[in-house]
Amino acid sequence: MNKYVAVIKNIDKTFVTKKGQAIHALQNVSLKIKNNDFVCLVGPSGCGKSTLLRIIAGLEQASTGTVVFRGQPVTKPDKRLGMIFQEYSLLPWRTVADNVALGLEFAGKPISERREVSKKFLDLVGLTDFATSYPYELSGGMRQRVAIARALANDPDVLLMDEPFGALDAHTRILLQRELLRIWEGNRKTIVFVTHSVDEAVYLADRIIVMSKSPGRIRDIININMPRPRNRANPLYGQLSARILDMLEEEVAQLSTVAIVKGL
C-alpha cells in the first residue's frame, strides 16, 4: 500500500469578491500526508489554512493544482474524508445518539446498525449516559465530542479538523486535546488539524506545517520527535513552540510592513 493517503500538489486558490476584487488565498502549496499521520496546520490569520482544508475535503475547488486521495483526484466531498468544524454543526431537534448516527441514516443503514454504531462511538468519547439528551443540554466540550463521534461513526480514512477546539475555554480545550489523542491512538485515523494555537500544534502533531502570510505558502515543515504524552514543562517543548512563534511573528511583521507601505 502507498504510504501516502493524500498528495496535494501545486495548489493555488484565488477568490473573486462581489466587487470583482481578486484575493489570492493560496500559492503553490504542495504536501504529502502519510497514513496514520497527525498533521497540524498553523499560520497567521487569513493565510488560507481553512481554505486548504476545505480543498482537501472537496468542499472548495482549487484555482490550479490537484489533490489526490488514494490515487484518485478529489473533485467533490468524499465520505472517506470526514470534516469536523468549530461550530459543532449538530441538529438541535435530534438526540445525541441520532446526531451521531446521521451519516449512517443518509447512507441507508438499518436502524439496528445505526444504534449499535452510535453506541460504540458514544462509549468511545465518554458520552453514553447522554445518548438521549439534546445538544442544548450539553456543554461546548461535550457537543464537540458528539461531533467527533459522528465523524468517526462514518468510518472515514481521514479526519479533517478546522479549529475544532477554538471556541472552548482553556481547561476544556486541554481535556479535549488529551481525549482526541486517546481516540487517535486507538483508531489510528489520519488527522489534518487546523489551529491558531502553536501550543496545541506542538502537543498534538507528528508534523507541523507552518504557513506564511497571505497568499499562504508552506514556510516550513517540522517533524516532532517528542514521545507522547508530551510534557509542556519539557525544555524542548518550549524551544519548539518559541521557534514556531518566531516564524509567525516574522510573517505578521512582514504583513504589517506591506500594509503600511500600501497605506502610503
Tab-separated table of C-alpha atoms in Angstrom:
chain	number	residue	atom	x	y	z
A	1	MET	CA	0.000	0.000	0.000
A	2	ASN	CA	1.179	3.522	-0.811
A	3	LYS	CA	2.317	5.189	2.398
A	4	TYR	CA	0.719	8.469	1.295
A	5	VAL	CA	-3.013	8.753	1.808
A	6	ALA	CA	-3.192	12.164	0.119
A	7	VAL	CA	-0.925	14.184	-2.155
A	8	ILE	CA	-1.501	17.931	-2.502
A	9	LYS	CA	0.362	19.366	-5.481
A	10	ASN	CA	0.876	22.987	-6.566
A	11	ILE	CA	-2.380	24.299	-5.110
A	12	ASP	CA	-3.276	27.895	-5.895
A	13	LYS	CA	-6.563	29.487	-4.886
A	14	THR	CA	-7.886	32.901	-5.864
A	15	PHE	CA	-11.279	34.183	-4.742
A	16	VAL	CA	-13.141	36.923	-6.595
A	17	THR	CA	-15.320	39.159	-4.416
A	18	LYS	CA	-18.730	40.505	-5.452
A	19	LYS	CA	-16.962	43.775	-6.302
A	20	GLY	CA	-14.639	41.921	-8.676
A	21	GLN	CA	-11.567	42.107	-6.431
A	22	ALA	CA	-9.217	39.123	-6.727
A	23	ILE	CA	-7.945	37.731	-3.402
A	24	HIS	CA	-5.007	35.350	-3.691
A	25	ALA	CA	-5.505	32.922	-0.778
A	26	LEU	CA	-3.022	30.103	-1.506
A	27	GLN	CA	0.104	29.929	-3.644
A	28	ASN	CA	1.912	26.813	-4.869
A	29	VAL	CA	1.118	24.615	-1.855
A	30	SER	CA	2.434	21.043	-2.097
A	31	LEU	CA	2.209	18.488	0.701
A	32	LYS	CA	2.162	14.720	1.162
A	33	ILE	CA	0.120	13.222	4.012
A	34	LYS	CA	1.078	9.769	5.252
A	35	ASN	CA	-1.219	7.054	6.550
A	36	ASN	CA	-1.904	7.470	10.289
A	37	ASP	CA	-0.217	10.898	10.241
A	38	PHE	CA	-1.278	13.624	12.672
A	39	VAL	CA	-0.600	16.888	10.850
A	40	CYS	CA	-1.295	20.369	12.230
A	41	LEU	CA	-1.502	23.491	10.064
A	42	VAL	CA	-0.559	26.777	11.737
A	43	GLY	CA	-0.110	30.244	10.292
A	44	PRO	CA	-1.177	33.885	10.553
A	45	SER	CA	-4.874	34.735	10.355
A	46	GLY	CA	-6.030	34.831	6.759
A	47	CYS	CA	-3.178	32.682	5.424
A	48	GLY	CA	-5.548	30.121	3.865
A	49	LYS	CA	-5.325	27.248	6.383
A	50	SER	CA	-9.055	26.594	6.413
A	51	THR	CA	-9.295	27.114	2.653
A	52	LEU	CA	-6.632	24.448	2.124
A	53	LEU	CA	-8.507	22.067	4.424
A	54	ARG	CA	-11.738	22.640	2.507
A	55	ILE	CA	-9.947	21.976	-0.794
A	56	ILE	CA	-8.594	18.687	0.595
A	57	ALA	CA	-12.160	17.810	1.685
A	58	GLY	CA	-13.591	18.577	-1.756
A	59	LEU	CA	-15.732	21.408	-0.365
A	60	GLU	CA	-13.778	24.007	-2.377
A	61	GLN	CA	-12.085	23.729	-5.743
A	62	ALA	CA	-8.525	24.928	-6.252
A	63	SER	CA	-7.888	27.506	-8.975
A	64	THR	CA	-4.932	25.394	-10.111
A	65	GLY	CA	-3.221	22.284	-8.773
A	66	THR	CA	-4.532	18.926	-7.610
A	67	VAL	CA	-5.444	16.939	-4.518
A	68	VAL	CA	-5.159	13.177	-4.973
A	69	PHE	CA	-6.664	10.880	-2.343
A	70	ARG	CA	-5.969	7.135	-2.508
A	71	GLY	CA	-4.835	7.594	-6.118
A	72	GLN	CA	-7.959	9.493	-7.250
A	73	PRO	CA	-8.383	13.268	-7.780
A	74	VAL	CA	-10.618	14.968	-5.201
A	75	THR	CA	-13.308	16.931	-7.044
A	76	LYS	CA	-16.209	16.675	-4.585
A	77	PRO	CA	-16.879	15.626	-0.971
A	78	ASP	CA	-15.957	12.029	-0.184
A	79	LYS	CA	-17.300	10.071	2.814
A	80	ARG	CA	-13.765	8.796	3.411
A	81	LEU	CA	-12.773	12.379	4.260
A	82	GLY	CA	-14.556	13.331	7.487
A	83	MET	CA	-14.835	17.066	8.272
A	84	ILE	CA	-15.194	18.499	11.787
A	85	PHE	CA	-15.909	22.215	12.120
A	86	GLN	CA	-15.516	24.639	15.006
A	87	GLU	CA	-19.294	25.221	15.190
A	88	TYR	CA	-20.226	21.577	16.042
A	89	SER	CA	-22.968	21.549	13.318
A	90	LEU	CA	-25.315	19.346	15.360
A	91	LEU	CA	-29.036	19.175	14.615
A	92	PRO	CA	-30.770	20.692	17.682
A	93	TRP	CA	-34.006	18.696	17.250
A	94	ARG	CA	-32.212	15.340	17.272
A	95	THR	CA	-30.859	13.468	20.263
A	96	VAL	CA	-27.144	12.941	20.744
A	97	ALA	CA	-27.435	9.309	19.583
A	98	ASP	CA	-29.388	10.321	16.483
A	99	ASN	CA	-26.862	13.062	15.654
A	100	VAL	CA	-24.032	10.526	15.803
A	101	ALA	CA	-25.952	8.162	13.508
A	102	LEU	CA	-26.873	10.866	10.980
A	103	GLY	CA	-24.370	9.845	8.295
A	104	LEU	CA	-25.366	6.201	8.607
A	105	GLU	CA	-29.011	7.186	8.178
A	106	PHE	CA	-28.159	9.116	4.997
A	107	ALA	CA	-26.314	6.004	3.791
A	108	GLY	CA	-29.482	3.932	4.253
A	109	LYS	CA	-28.151	1.714	7.039
A	110	PRO	CA	-30.775	-0.200	9.068
A	111	ILE	CA	-31.802	1.276	12.405
A	112	SER	CA	-30.291	-1.627	14.361
A	113	GLU	CA	-26.861	-0.946	12.831
A	114	ARG	CA	-27.210	2.793	13.403
A	115	ARG	CA	-27.957	2.265	17.080
A	116	GLU	CA	-25.072	-0.159	17.515
A	117	VAL	CA	-22.524	2.119	15.828
A	118	SER	CA	-23.829	5.210	17.622
A	119	LYS	CA	-23.461	3.480	20.988
A	120	LYS	CA	-19.947	2.304	20.133
A	121	PHE	CA	-18.682	5.807	19.430
A	122	LEU	CA	-20.561	7.453	22.274
A	123	ASP	CA	-18.811	4.926	24.523
A	124	LEU	CA	-15.520	5.920	22.907
A	125	VAL	CA	-15.962	9.638	23.668
A	126	GLY	CA	-17.449	9.017	27.122
A	127	LEU	CA	-20.992	10.212	26.421
A	128	THR	CA	-23.049	7.020	26.703
A	129	ASP	CA	-25.121	8.482	29.528
A	130	PHE	CA	-26.136	11.419	27.315
A	131	ALA	CA	-27.407	9.396	24.331
A	132	THR	CA	-30.994	10.623	24.769
A	133	SER	CA	-30.024	14.222	25.560
A	134	TYR	CA	-30.293	17.097	23.081
A	135	PRO	CA	-27.398	19.347	22.031
A	136	TYR	CA	-28.692	22.344	24.021
A	137	GLU	CA	-28.390	20.264	27.193
A	138	LEU	CA	-24.644	19.725	26.693
A	139	SER	CA	-21.590	21.886	27.334
A	140	GLY	CA	-19.482	23.122	24.427
A	141	GLY	CA	-16.862	20.452	25.054
A	142	MET	CA	-19.473	17.712	25.123
A	143	ARG	CA	-21.025	18.953	21.866
A	144	GLN	CA	-17.617	18.835	20.218
A	145	ARG	CA	-17.168	15.250	21.419
A	146	VAL	CA	-20.508	14.404	19.799
A	147	ALA	CA	-19.241	15.949	16.549
A	148	ILE	CA	-16.092	13.810	16.753
A	149	ALA	CA	-18.165	10.682	17.460
A	150	ARG	CA	-20.402	11.453	14.467
A	151	ALA	CA	-17.400	11.827	12.177
A	152	LEU	CA	-15.865	8.571	13.433
A	153	ALA	CA	-19.175	6.720	13.053
A	154	ASN	CA	-18.900	7.260	9.294
A	155	ASP	CA	-15.529	5.415	9.396
A	156	PRO	CA	-13.529	7.930	7.339
A	157	ASP	CA	-9.931	7.295	6.359
A	158	VAL	CA	-9.014	10.889	7.230
A	159	LEU	CA	-10.353	13.373	9.788
A	160	LEU	CA	-10.099	16.995	8.671
A	161	MET	CA	-10.499	19.252	11.705
A	162	ASP	CA	-10.953	23.011	11.318
A	163	GLU	CA	-10.099	24.648	14.668
A	164	PRO	CA	-12.426	22.235	16.484
A	165	PHE	CA	-11.437	23.472	19.966
A	166	GLY	CA	-11.098	27.155	19.135
A	167	ALA	CA	-14.310	28.251	20.862
A	168	LEU	CA	-13.662	26.348	24.106
A	169	ASP	CA	-12.234	27.604	27.382
A	170	ALA	CA	-8.589	26.766	28.097
A	171	HIS	CA	-9.256	23.924	30.552
A	172	THR	CA	-11.833	22.183	28.344
A	173	ARG	CA	-9.538	22.606	25.371
A	174	ILE	CA	-6.686	20.789	27.139
A	175	LEU	CA	-9.031	17.985	28.200
A	176	LEU	CA	-10.273	17.511	24.640
A	177	GLN	CA	-6.732	17.545	23.262
A	178	ARG	CA	-5.977	14.595	25.535
A	179	GLU	CA	-9.240	12.936	24.537
A	180	LEU	CA	-8.503	13.369	20.843
A	181	LEU	CA	-5.060	11.797	21.224
A	182	ARG	CA	-6.589	8.867	23.108
A	183	ILE	CA	-9.113	8.330	20.313
A	184	TRP	CA	-6.444	8.746	17.608
A	185	GLU	CA	-4.118	6.257	19.257
A	186	GLY	CA	-7.000	3.774	19.465
A	187	ASN	CA	-8.240	4.246	15.889
A	188	ARG	CA	-5.107	5.476	14.093
A	189	LYS	CA	-7.044	7.622	11.688
A	190	THR	CA	-5.075	10.118	9.643
A	191	ILE	CA	-5.763	13.616	11.015
A	192	VAL	CA	-5.201	17.027	9.423
A	193	PHE	CA	-5.879	19.669	12.069
A	194	VAL	CA	-6.048	23.451	11.595
A	195	THR	CA	-5.274	25.565	14.659
A	196	HIS	CA	-4.234	29.095	15.615
A	197	SER	CA	-2.582	27.721	18.762
A	198	VAL	CA	1.108	26.867	18.491
A	199	ASP	CA	0.913	25.113	21.865
A	200	GLU	CA	-1.951	22.927	20.606
A	201	ALA	CA	0.004	22.003	17.469
A	202	VAL	CA	3.134	21.049	19.425
A	203	TYR	CA	1.066	18.999	21.875
A	204	LEU	CA	-0.845	17.064	19.205
A	205	ALA	CA	1.087	16.730	15.974
A	206	ASP	CA	3.562	14.372	14.357
A	207	ARG	CA	4.288	17.152	11.872
A	208	ILE	CA	3.552	20.869	11.933
A	209	ILE	CA	3.051	22.724	8.653
A	210	VAL	CA	3.926	26.386	9.198
A	211	MET	CA	2.274	28.626	6.619
A	212	SER	CA	3.271	32.095	5.506
A	213	LYS	CA	1.214	35.257	5.396
A	214	SER	CA	-1.337	35.571	2.583
A	215	PRO	CA	-1.125	34.258	-0.052
A	216	GLY	CA	-0.496	31.142	2.033
A	217	ARG	CA	2.585	29.111	1.191
A	218	ILE	CA	4.347	26.411	3.169
A	219	ARG	CA	7.165	28.132	5.018
A	220	ASP	CA	8.407	25.120	6.973
A	221	ILE	CA	7.545	21.516	7.845
A	222	ILE	CA	8.601	20.498	11.340
A	223	ASN	CA	8.803	16.864	12.438
A	224	ILE	CA	8.177	16.413	16.158
A	225	ASN	CA	10.107	13.569	17.712
A	226	MET	CA	8.971	14.015	21.320
A	227	PRO	CA	7.173	10.978	22.783
A	228	ARG	CA	3.543	11.199	23.890
A	229	PRO	CA	2.070	12.211	26.255
A	230	ARG	CA	4.023	15.438	25.870
A	231	ASN	CA	5.054	17.460	28.868
A	232	ARG	CA	4.592	21.188	28.418
A	233	ALA	CA	7.342	21.728	31.029
A	234	ASN	CA	9.883	19.933	28.806
A	235	PRO	CA	12.507	22.493	27.638
A	236	LEU	CA	12.363	21.006	24.122
A	237	TYR	CA	8.612	21.669	24.050
A	238	GLY	CA	9.192	25.311	24.932
A	239	GLN	CA	12.039	25.702	22.450
A	240	LEU	CA	9.962	24.294	19.597
A	241	SER	CA	6.984	26.500	20.489
A	242	ALA	CA	9.252	29.568	20.583
A	243	ARG	CA	10.778	28.664	17.208
A	244	ILE	CA	7.361	28.459	15.553
A	245	LEU	CA	6.131	31.641	17.248
A	246	ASP	CA	9.198	33.482	15.963
A	247	MET	CA	8.363	32.382	12.405
A	248	LEU	CA	4.752	33.521	12.768
A	249	GLU	CA	5.816	36.860	14.244
A	250	GLU	CA	8.105	37.402	11.240
A	251	GLU	CA	5.190	36.734	8.903
A	252	VAL	CA	2.874	39.110	10.787
A	253	ALA	CA	5.606	41.797	10.822
A	254	GLN	CA	6.006	41.457	7.050
A	255	LEU	CA	2.251	41.720	6.629
A	256	SER	CA	2.172	44.894	8.741
A	257	THR	CA	5.019	46.408	6.710
A	258	VAL	CA	3.190	45.701	3.454
A	259	ALA	CA	0.009	47.292	4.843
A	260	ILE	CA	1.923	50.430	5.889
A	261	VAL	CA	3.596	50.745	2.506
A	262	LYS	CA	0.272	50.352	0.695
A	263	GLY	CA	-1.214	52.970	3.006
A	264	LEU	CA	1.452	55.419	1.875
